[in-house]
Amino acid sequence: MPPLKSAVTLAADARHTVTIVLNGAPRTGQAHPRLLLSDFLRHELGAHGTRVGCEHGVCGACTVRIDGVAQRACLTLAVQADGRRIDTVEGLSQSNEGPNQGPNEGRMTALQEAFRRHHALQCGFCTAGILMSLSDYLGRNPKPTEEELRDMLSGHLCRCTGYAGIVRAVMDVTGQTPEPGAMGEAAHV
Amino acid sequence: MTAMRTVESGAGGRAAVDHRPGVAVTDAEPAAQPFVGRPMPRVEDAALLTGVARYADDLPAKPGTLHAAILRSPHAHAEILGIDTAAALATSGVAAVVTGADAKRVASPFLVGVRAPMEHWCLAVDRVRHVGEPIAVVLADSRYHAEDALDRIEVRYRPLPPVTSIGQALDPASTPLHPGLASNLVNSRSFRYGDPEGAFARAARTVSIEVEFPRNSCTPMECFVVLAEHDAAEDAYEILSNFSGPFAVHPVMAKALNVPGSRLRLKTPPHSGGSFGNKQAVFPYIVLMGLCARVSGRPVKWVEDRLEHLMAATSATARRMRIDAAVEPDGKVLALRMEQTEDCGAYLRAPEPASLYRNHGNLTGAYDIPHLAVTNRIVVTSKTPTGLNRGFGGGQLYYGLERLMNRVAAELGLDPLDVIRRNLVAADAMPYRTASGGSLDSGDYHATLDEAVRDGALDALKARRDALRAQGRLYGIGYAAVVEPSISNMGYITTVLTAEERRKAGPKNGAQATASVAVDPTGGVSVHVSSAPQGQGHRTVLAQVVADVFGLGVEDIRVNTDLDTGKDAWSIASGNYSSRFAGAVAGAAQVAATRLRDRMAALVAGSLNSRPEEVRFAGGKVFAAGNPDNALSFSRVAAAGHWAPGTLPDGREAALRETAFWTPEPLKAPTDADHINSSACYGFIVDFCGVEIDRDTGAVRIDRYVTMHDAGRLLNPLLVEGQILGGFAHAVGAALYEEYAYGDDGRFLSGTFADYLVPTACEVPVPVILHRESPSPVTPLGAKGVGEGNCMSTPACLANAVADALGGPVPSLPLTPAKIAALIHPPEPPRPAAAGAAGAVGAPAPSASGGRGLTGEGSREVPAPPEQVWAILLDPKELAALLPGCEALDHAGPDAYRAEVVVGIGPVRGRYTAEVALSDLDPPRSLTLTGSGASALGTGRGTGHVTLERTAGGTRVTYRYSAEVGGKVAAVGGRMLDSASRLLIGQFFEKLVARAGGAPAPAERPGLLTRLLRFLGLNR
Amino acid sequence: MKPASFDYLRPATVADALAALAAGGDDARVIAGGQSLMPMLNMRLVQPRLLIDLSRLEELRTLKADSGWLSVGAAVTQTELLSRPTLRDEVPLLASALPWVGHFQTRNRGTVCGSVAHADPSAEAPLCLVATGGEVVLRNVRRRRTVKAADFFLGPLTTVKAADEIVESVRFPLAAAGSGHAFREVSMRHGDFAIAACAATVDGTQASLAVGGVADRPTLRSWPLAGGALPPDLDAALNAFAWDLGGDDDQHATARYRRDLVRRIGRTVLEEALSCRR
C-alpha cells in the first residue's frame, strides 16, 4: 500500500496530479476528479492498449491490473489510482514469462503466443482485457479446469470467437488439453 | 472439437484432407506451396496481442478538435415544440450546439430505398420517431464537458402515440409515423413464380406456420467512431470512421452533405473492433459529424458510448412470417406461399429494405420447390432503424422455413431429416435455378447431409435422447438445412421496385470488388483491397493468395486494408458485408496479382530466353519452365521494371502496379418477371443438435451441436473455423438470450449489457464443425462466404430441438427460461386466501395484467371522513406535501399545476418539471390525478384513479395507477422500474394517510425533517 | 457516458470521512469498491457534489470472527472474503453464494458492505445477510448503531441508512453446529442479476428460506421442523410465501415465473440444506 497523500478535498473543476507506476515505470498526468482511469490511461498518458467497450463494468475490455489485481478501469477514477501500480497489455511482453519461441515471437509471452496459435482473437478489441484478467487469475489458479476458466472468462464479452479459441489457448498454455465433453462436445460420442 | 474436411474437385473426384483445426498451428510448418488452403495463424495478431494496434479512437485528433455528445429522444414518438440551447451554450468548455435547424440549413435528408414521402435527417427535424433519435449535438473541449451541457438543453415535446409492434403498424388505425404516408405500411409487393395455385390445389395437404423473429443485434465490442473535418475553402469533407461498408452508402452520405462524392473523402482506420454488419449504421453519424465540423469550423470527434449503441445504433429487422406449404404425403413440398412483414424501425435507412430482399433468390432455401407465391410488406415502427447484421435476413427467413419443414414432418408423422432429404436440391441439378431466380452454384447436398449424419454421430445422439427420455428428462433433437448466400448482387434491392420503376431508375447489378497489387524496386509486394475488415484476418488471407501467385513467402507480402476514398480504388460494392471477402475480394486480389505476374513474365521472358507463358515464379526466383538453374531473383526482376523501363521490349508497359475490378458474372439485374439471382454463391449448411430443458427452470442447455458446412474452397481453415465459431455464438445469443426489448409505450428496455444479454463463455458451447468443399465455379478461387451461415441455421435448429423436447409449439425467440417454463409448468397454484397483498405491507400491489406497462393498485384505511380526504387532495399546499420530492407547486390553470419535483430512488435522483392535473372530479367520491414530467434521466407520465369510500372508521382510499417511464432510466433500470414506481406511489398514499391522521407509514424512507432531527440527535 | 463533476476526498481516517459526509449532507456519497456506484455515476443517474473514498482506510479493512459473529469491514472486497480459508466453516452460505456475485473482475474490487448499502433486490450479499440473521453496523459522526438485516432493507436501492451514515461493517452470525445451508440462483446468464435466488438454512428446530430477486428486498421466512423433517405442508407454505413475495414482470422474466422458482428452487434448497446438516 503506497503512502496516502494528504487528505484534502480535490476540487471538481481543477486538474490534479496523478502519478502511477505504469508497467513498471512512473508516469504522471493531470486529472479532474471525475476522470475515469480508462480515459486517463488512453488519452492522458497515451497508453491506448486498454480498450473501452461499455463503461459500465460488464464487457471487461478495459480490465487492467491495479496493484496486481484485475479490475475494471472504467469503474475506477484516475485519482483513485494515484500511487498505485497499474499493469496493462503493453507491459505483458516486458514481463516475459516464458522463453522465446521463434524469430517473430520474441516480444510476446507464452500466453500471447498461445492466443495467436489457437486463433483466440479476431477483432482483438476484447483481447487486452482478457489477457490482463488471465495474467492475474493464472497466478492464483495456475491449472484451472475448463469450468473454472469459463467462469472467470464470463467477466468478459467477446463477439468474434465464441470463446473456443480462448479456452483452448489457456488450456494449452497451462499444460492441459481441453476436457472432452466439458461443453457441447458431448462425452457420449 | 473435431473437424473433418472432404474436398470435392470440380470433376467430382474427392480426396479426404487430414486437418484438425482444433489443434494449434504453428508457422514453423514447411513452406510447401501453396499457402492457400493451409491453416495459418494471422499476421494481424502480434499488434493486437501487444496492444500496439490502432483503432479509430486511438488515432491522433488534430489540435483544436471538438468532442461531440448527442442529445437523444426519450420519447418513442413526439413532436418537437422547441429546443432551448442557451444554458448549454453557456456551459464551461462548450463551443457550439447543433440542432435540426442546422441540418435543415446545411444538409439534406437521406435518400430512401423505396418511393415514399419519408424524410430522415441526421438530426431530428420537427419530430422524433424512436427512443434515442439524435436531437442535438454539443461540441465542447472534452466529452465530459459536452455531456455536462447535454443535461442543460431544454426540449419541449408533444408526445404522440407510438407504434410498437408489427401488428399495430399493420392496423390502419395506427397513427402514421410519417405525416406524408397514409399508414405505417410503407411498401407491399407480391410475387408469383411458377404455378403456386395449381400446386396447392393438387397437393394432398397444406401445412402452415406463423412465426415472429425478434429484434436483436451483433453489438461489436468497439462502438462507432467518427473524426470529421470540413474544408470551407473547397467545401470538402475529410472524415475518418470505422465504417464497414457497403460503399453504396457513400453516395447517400455525399448527397446528404450536398456535395459530390469526390468532396467526401472517407477513410477507415487500420484496425476495427468488429462489425458483423453493424458498422454500416455509422453512416448517419458520418454525415452528422460532417455537419458539426462545418457548422463549428473545427475538427470534430465523436465516440459512441455503449448506451447510445444499444439504444439507437441499429438492429436486425423483426419479421413476422406466415408460410403455407403444399405437401405430398411423403413430405415432398410442391409449393410455398409466404407472407413476410418486415419491421424496419422508424425510417427506411439505406440499404433497407435490403434485409427483406437479400435472400429473395433463395427463398426456397436448399430445397427444390418450383412454385412460390410471396407477399412482402414493409412497415415502420417507433423503434431504432434497422440495418446490416450478421446473417442479414437469413436468420429471419430460415426461422420460418425450417420451422415449417419441422412442422411438415410432425404433421405427417415423418422423420424431420427424411423430409429435408426428400426436398433437397439434387447434385445433378447444379447449378440449380430457384423459383425466384437464384442460381445455386455448386454442391452435393444429399452427400453432405449423409456425411454430417455419419461424422457428426447422429445415431449416438438419438440413442442419448432415448436414454435420457427414459429417465424422464426433457430432451430434443433439431435439424436445419439452409443455403448460405454470399456476395450480394447490388441489384437485388431493386426487386422491391416494380419492373416499370426499375426501368426508369436504370439497371443495378453486379458486386464489383477491387484490389491493387504493386511490386516495389526491392521486390516487396504491396496489396490493397477495399474490404474494410473488422477482425476477420483479411490481411493474412490476401498474403497467402498473393504469395502463391508470385512464388513468394507470406512474409514478403505487405497487405494494407485501410481505405481512403480519395486515393484508393473502390466502388459501391466495396466494404465488409454479405460474406464477400473470400469469394470476391480475395479473388480480385488473385486476378490483380496474376495480371501483374504475367506482365513481369513478359518483361523478363527475353532475358530468360523464354516465352512469357513459360516463365515460372517459385521460391523467390523467376525462371523458365524446365530451366530452374538459370533463375533471376524476384527482386531483380522487380528492380528492372523500375530502373530500366527503357530496356523493355517494344510496346510493353513497365508499370508494376495492377488494379483489378472483378464482378461475378452471374449477377444480373432483376428480370421483368422479378427473377433475381440475389447472391453470387450459395454455400450449404446442415446442422443438428441435442438440447435438454431443465424441468424446474425451463432453461435450455445445448448438449451437442453439429454443424456441417460446404463453403466452397477453404482459403485458411483456421480462420474459417473462427468465422463459424463466432457466427454460432451470435446465433446462440439470438436464439436464447438477446432481444432489443421495448415497452408497450415504446420505451426502450435493453440499454446496458446487463439488460441486453450477450452470451458469455459459460453460455456458448463448442460445436462440432464438419466441412466439405465444393468449389464455386463463380469465384476466382472457388471460395464462398462462410461467416454468416450459423446465424441463419442455428436459431431454427435450436428451436426445432426445443420443439422436439416439448413435443409441441415453441415460444418466440429468444427462448428464455421464463417463456419455456410457462409451457412446461402446470397452472400456477392459486394465491392462498390467508396470504396478504404482495410486496411490503401498505405498498401497492402489481396489477395482475402484467405486460410491460407499469401498473398497480392498492388501498388504505384512513381515520378521517371522505370530505376531509377530499379537501386534502384539492388543496395545492397539501398536494405539494404529498408529491414525493416536491419543491414547488404553482397553479397553471383550474385544477392544474406546474411542479418542481426531485424524484429519486436511493441515490438515483432526477429533477423533473412536472405538470400535474386533477380531473374527473366527483366530490367526495373519486378523482383522477395525472402527472407528467421530464428530466435528464428521462420522461415520466402517470395516471392515478382514486376512490374514497366511507367506512365505519373513516375512509377507504383505493387507487389504481398506470405509469410510463421513458428515456435513460427506463433503458438502464428496467429491472427495478415496477418496484421503484410502486415505492414512489406508495410514498404518496402513505403521506395522504398520515395527513389524514392515520398511522405513520411503516416503511417510509426517512423524510428530510426526520433526517435532520436524527442528525441533531433529537430523534432516534 | 462520463460522470458529472464532483469533488473528491480520500480521507485519512474514518472520522474524517464521517465529518465530510455530515457536512456534505444529501449531496455527498461514499465510495468503496464502486462496482455499483461507478456505473451509476458514469450514466449520470447519480450526481453527487462530493465523493468520499473509503477504499484505502485500513480501519475499515477488518475481517474477523469472534463472539459468534463474522464481521466484515467496509473496505473488504468480495474476493478477500471469499478467499478466507475458514469461510466455509464460519458462514457456509457466503462461501456458496459469493461466487455468484458479479464476476471475478468485479469481486476483486467490489465490497461486501457496498453491496449491502446499495440494496439491489437481486443481490447476493444482502440476501445472505437476511438469510443468516445478520446485522448492519451504521456509523455517523456522532454514533454507531446496529440494525438487523431484516429491518435494514426498505425497497429497491432503499435502506434505513441515513445520508450521514456509512455501513461501517456487516456481521454474519457464525453457523450453528448441526445447521445446514444451501444456495441456488437462477439468472439468464452466468453472473447476471438473479431472477430468483434462494438461500436455505436448516438448524435443529426450523427451516428458513430467504429469497432475493422476487420482492423489492430480500425476504426471509421460517417454518418449524416436523420431527426433524421439513414441514409436511411445505408446498402450501412455499406457495403462500411466493404469493407474498409477489414479483414483477420485466423483459426477461414474468412475476409468475419468479413465483414458480420460489416454489421449486425453494424446495430444492431446503432439502439440500436439510441433507447437509453437519
mmCIF file with all atom_site columns, C-alpha atoms in Angstrom, chain B residues 855-979:
data_model
loop_
_atom_site.group_PDB
_atom_site.id
_atom_site.type_symbol
_atom_site.label_atom_id
_atom_site.label_alt_id
_atom_site.label_comp_id
_atom_site.label_asym_id
_atom_site.label_entity_id
_atom_site.label_seq_id
_atom_site.pdbx_PDB_ins_code
_atom_site.Cartn_x
_atom_site.Cartn_y
_atom_site.Cartn_z
_atom_site.occupancy
_atom_site.B_iso_or_equiv
_atom_site.pdbx_formal_charge
_atom_site.auth_seq_id
_atom_site.auth_comp_id
_atom_site.auth_asym_id
_atom_site.auth_atom_id
_atom_site.pdbx_PDB_model_num
ATOM 1   C CA . THR B 1 855 ? -49.497 -0.603 -13.309 1.00 0.00 ? 855 THR B CA 1
ATOM 2   C CA . GLY B 1 856 ? -50.611 -1.312 -9.803  1.00 0.00 ? 856 GLY B CA 1
ATOM 3   C CA . GLU B 1 857 ? -53.279 -0.833 -7.242  1.00 0.00 ? 857 GLU B CA 1
ATOM 4   C CA . GLY B 1 858 ? -53.766 -0.617 -3.525  1.00 0.00 ? 858 GLY B CA 1
ATOM 5   C CA . SER B 1 859 ? -55.972 0.672  -0.766  1.00 0.00 ? 859 SER B CA 1
ATOM 6   C CA . ARG B 1 860 ? -55.653 2.102  2.719   1.00 0.00 ? 860 ARG B CA 1
ATOM 7   C CA . GLU B 1 861 ? -57.987 2.849  5.566   1.00 0.00 ? 861 GLU B CA 1
ATOM 8   C CA . VAL B 1 862 ? -57.865 6.455  6.788   1.00 0.00 ? 862 VAL B CA 1
ATOM 9   C CA . PRO B 1 863 ? -59.347 7.673  10.087  1.00 0.00 ? 863 PRO B CA 1
ATOM 10  C CA . ALA B 1 864 ? -60.990 10.714 8.562   1.00 0.00 ? 864 ALA B CA 1
ATOM 11  C CA . PRO B 1 865 ? -64.236 11.243 6.662   1.00 0.00 ? 865 PRO B CA 1
ATOM 12  C CA . PRO B 1 866 ? -64.120 11.338 2.842   1.00 0.00 ? 866 PRO B CA 1
ATOM 13  C CA . GLU B 1 867 ? -64.784 15.089 2.845   1.00 0.00 ? 867 GLU B CA 1
ATOM 14  C CA . GLN B 1 868 ? -61.575 15.708 4.761   1.00 0.00 ? 868 GLN B CA 1
ATOM 15  C CA . VAL B 1 869 ? -59.513 13.472 2.491   1.00 0.00 ? 869 VAL B CA 1
ATOM 16  C CA . TRP B 1 870 ? -61.055 15.220 -0.478  1.00 0.00 ? 870 TRP B CA 1
ATOM 17  C CA . ALA B 1 871 ? -60.105 18.602 0.900   1.00 0.00 ? 871 ALA B CA 1
ATOM 18  C CA . ILE B 1 872 ? -56.504 17.475 1.292   1.00 0.00 ? 872 ILE B CA 1
ATOM 19  C CA . LEU B 1 873 ? -56.297 16.308 -2.293  1.00 0.00 ? 873 LEU B CA 1
ATOM 20  C CA . LEU B 1 874 ? -57.798 19.519 -3.622  1.00 0.00 ? 874 LEU B CA 1
ATOM 21  C CA . ASP B 1 875 ? -55.582 21.834 -1.583  1.00 0.00 ? 875 ASP B CA 1
ATOM 22  C CA . PRO B 1 876 ? -52.452 22.761 -3.558  1.00 0.00 ? 876 PRO B CA 1
ATOM 23  C CA . LYS B 1 877 ? -50.402 23.183 -0.381  1.00 0.00 ? 877 LYS B CA 1
ATOM 24  C CA . GLU B 1 878 ? -51.387 19.737 0.789   1.00 0.00 ? 878 GLU B CA 1
ATOM 25  C CA . LEU B 1 879 ? -50.847 18.279 -2.670  1.00 0.00 ? 879 LEU B CA 1
ATOM 26  C CA . ALA B 1 880 ? -47.350 19.725 -2.711  1.00 0.00 ? 880 ALA B CA 1
ATOM 27  C CA . ALA B 1 881 ? -46.638 17.969 0.542   1.00 0.00 ? 881 ALA B CA 1
ATOM 28  C CA . LEU B 1 882 ? -47.953 14.679 -0.793  1.00 0.00 ? 882 LEU B CA 1
ATOM 29  C CA . LEU B 1 883 ? -45.982 14.627 -4.044  1.00 0.00 ? 883 LEU B CA 1
ATOM 30  C CA . PRO B 1 884 ? -42.675 12.855 -3.440  1.00 0.00 ? 884 PRO B CA 1
ATOM 31  C CA . GLY B 1 885 ? -39.790 15.312 -3.635  1.00 0.00 ? 885 GLY B CA 1
ATOM 32  C CA . CYS B 1 886 ? -41.996 18.297 -4.490  1.00 0.00 ? 886 CYS B CA 1
ATOM 33  C CA . GLU B 1 887 ? -40.115 21.564 -4.038  1.00 0.00 ? 887 GLU B CA 1
ATOM 34  C CA . ALA B 1 888 ? -42.587 23.956 -5.632  1.00 0.00 ? 888 ALA B CA 1
ATOM 35  C CA . LEU B 1 889 ? -46.136 23.788 -6.910  1.00 0.00 ? 889 LEU B CA 1
ATOM 36  C CA . ASP B 1 890 ? -47.737 26.607 -8.855  1.00 0.00 ? 890 ASP B CA 1
ATOM 37  C CA . HIS B 1 891 ? -51.197 26.980 -10.342 1.00 0.00 ? 891 HIS B CA 1
ATOM 38  C CA . ALA B 1 892 ? -51.218 26.506 -14.084 1.00 0.00 ? 892 ALA B CA 1
ATOM 39  C CA . GLY B 1 893 ? -54.978 26.546 -14.553 1.00 0.00 ? 893 GLY B CA 1
ATOM 40  C CA . PRO B 1 894 ? -58.106 25.176 -12.944 1.00 0.00 ? 894 PRO B CA 1
ATOM 41  C CA . ASP B 1 895 ? -57.037 22.084 -11.004 1.00 0.00 ? 895 ASP B CA 1
ATOM 42  C CA . ALA B 1 896 ? -53.766 22.115 -12.928 1.00 0.00 ? 896 ALA B CA 1
ATOM 43  C CA . TYR B 1 897 ? -50.341 22.782 -11.526 1.00 0.00 ? 897 TYR B CA 1
ATOM 44  C CA . ARG B 1 898 ? -46.751 23.063 -12.556 1.00 0.00 ? 898 ARG B CA 1
ATOM 45  C CA . ALA B 1 899 ? -44.434 21.384 -10.042 1.00 0.00 ? 899 ALA B CA 1
ATOM 46  C CA . GLU B 1 900 ? -40.714 21.121 -9.448  1.00 0.00 ? 900 GLU B CA 1
ATOM 47  C CA . VAL B 1 901 ? -40.033 17.694 -8.058  1.00 0.00 ? 901 VAL B CA 1
ATOM 48  C CA . VAL B 1 902 ? -36.892 15.806 -7.269  1.00 0.00 ? 902 VAL B CA 1
ATOM 49  C CA . VAL B 1 903 ? -37.796 12.185 -7.754  1.00 0.00 ? 903 VAL B CA 1
ATOM 50  C CA . GLY B 1 904 ? -35.425 9.594  -6.511  1.00 0.00 ? 904 GLY B CA 1
ATOM 51  C CA . ILE B 1 905 ? -34.887 6.008  -5.577  1.00 0.00 ? 905 ILE B CA 1
ATOM 52  C CA . GLY B 1 906 ? -31.948 5.633  -3.276  1.00 0.00 ? 906 GLY B CA 1
ATOM 53  C CA . PRO B 1 907 ? -29.046 7.634  -4.703  1.00 0.00 ? 907 PRO B CA 1
ATOM 54  C CA . VAL B 1 908 ? -30.670 7.960  -8.123  1.00 0.00 ? 908 VAL B CA 1
ATOM 55  C CA . ARG B 1 909 ? -32.329 11.320 -8.374  1.00 0.00 ? 909 ARG B CA 1
ATOM 56  C CA . GLY B 1 910 ? -33.726 13.446 -11.149 1.00 0.00 ? 910 GLY B CA 1
ATOM 57  C CA . ARG B 1 911 ? -35.149 16.961 -11.087 1.00 0.00 ? 911 ARG B CA 1
ATOM 58  C CA . TYR B 1 912 ? -38.385 16.989 -13.030 1.00 0.00 ? 912 TYR B CA 1
ATOM 59  C CA . THR B 1 913 ? -40.550 19.849 -14.108 1.00 0.00 ? 913 THR B CA 1
ATOM 60  C CA . ALA B 1 914 ? -43.928 18.237 -13.936 1.00 0.00 ? 914 ALA B CA 1
ATOM 61  C CA . GLU B 1 915 ? -47.430 19.111 -14.988 1.00 0.00 ? 915 GLU B CA 1
ATOM 62  C CA . VAL B 1 916 ? -49.986 17.854 -12.516 1.00 0.00 ? 916 VAL B CA 1
ATOM 63  C CA . ALA B 1 917 ? -53.732 17.916 -13.003 1.00 0.00 ? 917 ALA B CA 1
ATOM 64  C CA . LEU B 1 918 ? -56.854 16.722 -11.248 1.00 0.00 ? 918 LEU B CA 1
ATOM 65  C CA . SER B 1 919 ? -59.780 15.622 -13.356 1.00 0.00 ? 919 SER B CA 1
ATOM 66  C CA . ASP B 1 920 ? -62.986 13.565 -13.326 1.00 0.00 ? 920 ASP B CA 1
ATOM 67  C CA . LEU B 1 921 ? -63.834 15.274 -10.025 1.00 0.00 ? 921 LEU B CA 1
ATOM 68  C CA . ASP B 1 922 ? -66.755 13.627 -8.259  1.00 0.00 ? 922 ASP B CA 1
ATOM 69  C CA . PRO B 1 923 ? -66.604 15.073 -4.742  1.00 0.00 ? 923 PRO B CA 1
ATOM 70  C CA . PRO B 1 924 ? -66.041 13.467 -2.343  1.00 0.00 ? 924 PRO B CA 1
ATOM 71  C CA . ARG B 1 925 ? -66.024 10.112 -4.068  1.00 0.00 ? 925 ARG B CA 1
ATOM 72  C CA . SER B 1 926 ? -63.460 9.909  -6.843  1.00 0.00 ? 926 SER B CA 1
ATOM 73  C CA . LEU B 1 927 ? -60.957 11.777 -8.947  1.00 0.00 ? 927 LEU B CA 1
ATOM 74  C CA . THR B 1 928 ? -58.151 11.185 -11.405 1.00 0.00 ? 928 THR B CA 1
ATOM 75  C CA . LEU B 1 929 ? -54.679 12.539 -10.772 1.00 0.00 ? 929 LEU B CA 1
ATOM 76  C CA . THR B 1 930 ? -52.343 12.829 -13.721 1.00 0.00 ? 930 THR B CA 1
ATOM 77  C CA . GLY B 1 931 ? -48.758 13.968 -13.873 1.00 0.00 ? 931 GLY B CA 1
ATOM 78  C CA . SER B 1 932 ? -46.079 14.134 -16.489 1.00 0.00 ? 932 SER B CA 1
ATOM 79  C CA . GLY B 1 933 ? -42.579 15.439 -16.492 1.00 0.00 ? 933 GLY B CA 1
ATOM 80  C CA . ALA B 1 934 ? -39.130 15.265 -17.957 1.00 0.00 ? 934 ALA B CA 1
ATOM 81  C CA . SER B 1 935 ? -35.584 15.402 -16.697 1.00 0.00 ? 935 SER B CA 1
ATOM 82  C CA . ALA B 1 936 ? -32.137 14.452 -17.909 1.00 0.00 ? 936 ALA B CA 1
ATOM 83  C CA . LEU B 1 937 ? -32.925 10.956 -16.689 1.00 0.00 ? 937 LEU B CA 1
ATOM 84  C CA . GLY B 1 938 ? -35.888 10.655 -18.989 1.00 0.00 ? 938 GLY B CA 1
ATOM 85  C CA . THR B 1 939 ? -39.600 11.167 -19.017 1.00 0.00 ? 939 THR B CA 1
ATOM 86  C CA . GLY B 1 940 ? -42.375 10.076 -16.748 1.00 0.00 ? 940 GLY B CA 1
ATOM 87  C CA . ARG B 1 941 ? -46.131 10.068 -17.005 1.00 0.00 ? 941 ARG B CA 1
ATOM 88  C CA . GLY B 1 942 ? -48.633 8.652  -14.634 1.00 0.00 ? 942 GLY B CA 1
ATOM 89  C CA . THR B 1 943 ? -52.349 8.429  -14.073 1.00 0.00 ? 943 THR B CA 1
ATOM 90  C CA . GLY B 1 944 ? -53.923 7.501  -10.773 1.00 0.00 ? 944 GLY B CA 1
ATOM 91  C CA . HIS B 1 945 ? -57.606 6.913  -10.217 1.00 0.00 ? 945 HIS B CA 1
ATOM 92  C CA . VAL B 1 946 ? -58.578 7.443  -6.596  1.00 0.00 ? 946 VAL B CA 1
ATOM 93  C CA . THR B 1 947 ? -61.856 6.491  -4.983  1.00 0.00 ? 947 THR B CA 1
ATOM 94  C CA . LEU B 1 948 ? -62.951 7.367  -1.456  1.00 0.00 ? 948 LEU B CA 1
ATOM 95  C CA . GLU B 1 949 ? -65.403 5.122  0.295   1.00 0.00 ? 949 GLU B CA 1
ATOM 96  C CA . ARG B 1 950 ? -66.954 5.937  3.619   1.00 0.00 ? 950 ARG B CA 1
ATOM 97  C CA . THR B 1 951 ? -66.355 3.287  6.263   1.00 0.00 ? 951 THR B CA 1
ATOM 98  C CA . ALA B 1 952 ? -67.136 2.906  9.927   1.00 0.00 ? 952 ALA B CA 1
ATOM 99  C CA . GLY B 1 953 ? -63.679 4.148  10.896  1.00 0.00 ? 953 GLY B CA 1
ATOM 100 C CA . GLY B 1 954 ? -63.304 6.860  8.274   1.00 0.00 ? 954 GLY B CA 1
ATOM 101 C CA . THR B 1 955 ? -62.493 6.377  4.618   1.00 0.00 ? 955 THR B CA 1
ATOM 102 C CA . ARG B 1 956 ? -61.135 3.603  2.486   1.00 0.00 ? 956 ARG B CA 1
ATOM 103 C CA . VAL B 1 957 ? -58.851 5.148  -0.120  1.00 0.00 ? 957 VAL B CA 1
ATOM 104 C CA . THR B 1 958 ? -58.487 2.897  -3.151  1.00 0.00 ? 958 THR B CA 1
ATOM 105 C CA . TYR B 1 959 ? -56.265 3.666  -6.074  1.00 0.00 ? 959 TYR B CA 1
ATOM 106 C CA . ARG B 1 960 ? -55.276 2.254  -9.416  1.00 0.00 ? 960 ARG B CA 1
ATOM 107 C CA . TYR B 1 961 ? -52.381 3.669  -11.349 1.00 0.00 ? 961 TYR B CA 1
ATOM 108 C CA . SER B 1 962 ? -50.594 3.284  -14.582 1.00 0.00 ? 962 SER B CA 1
ATOM 109 C CA . ALA B 1 963 ? -47.249 4.856  -15.289 1.00 0.00 ? 963 ALA B CA 1
ATOM 110 C CA . GLU B 1 964 ? -44.945 5.264  -18.238 1.00 0.00 ? 964 GLU B CA 1
ATOM 111 C CA . VAL B 1 965 ? -41.265 5.869  -17.808 1.00 0.00 ? 965 VAL B CA 1
ATOM 112 C CA . GLY B 1 966 ? -39.092 6.647  -20.787 1.00 0.00 ? 966 GLY B CA 1
ATOM 113 C CA . GLY B 1 967 ? -35.565 7.571  -21.717 1.00 0.00 ? 967 GLY B CA 1
ATOM 114 C CA . LYS B 1 968 ? -32.389 6.666  -19.949 1.00 0.00 ? 968 LYS B CA 1
ATOM 115 C CA . VAL B 1 969 ? -33.776 5.482  -16.641 1.00 0.00 ? 969 VAL B CA 1
ATOM 116 C CA . ALA B 1 970 ? -36.071 3.010  -18.390 1.00 0.00 ? 970 ALA B CA 1
ATOM 117 C CA . ALA B 1 971 ? -33.299 1.786  -20.665 1.00 0.00 ? 971 ALA B CA 1
ATOM 118 C CA . VAL B 1 972 ? -30.871 1.057  -17.860 1.00 0.00 ? 972 VAL B CA 1
ATOM 119 C CA . GLY B 1 973 ? -33.139 0.380  -14.906 1.00 0.00 ? 973 GLY B CA 1
ATOM 120 C CA . GLY B 1 974 ? -35.944 -1.699 -16.369 1.00 0.00 ? 974 GLY B CA 1
ATOM 121 C CA . ARG B 1 975 ? -35.432 -4.428 -13.813 1.00 0.00 ? 975 ARG B CA 1
ATOM 122 C CA . MET B 1 976 ? -36.460 -2.143 -10.970 1.00 0.00 ? 976 MET B CA 1
ATOM 123 C CA . LEU B 1 977 ? -38.974 0.163  -12.648 1.00 0.00 ? 977 LEU B CA 1
ATOM 124 C CA . ASP B 1 978 ? -42.014 -1.580 -11.247 1.00 0.00 ? 978 ASP B CA 1
ATOM 125 C CA . SER B 1 979 ? -40.839 -1.703 -7.684  1.00 0.00 ? 979 SER B CA 1
#
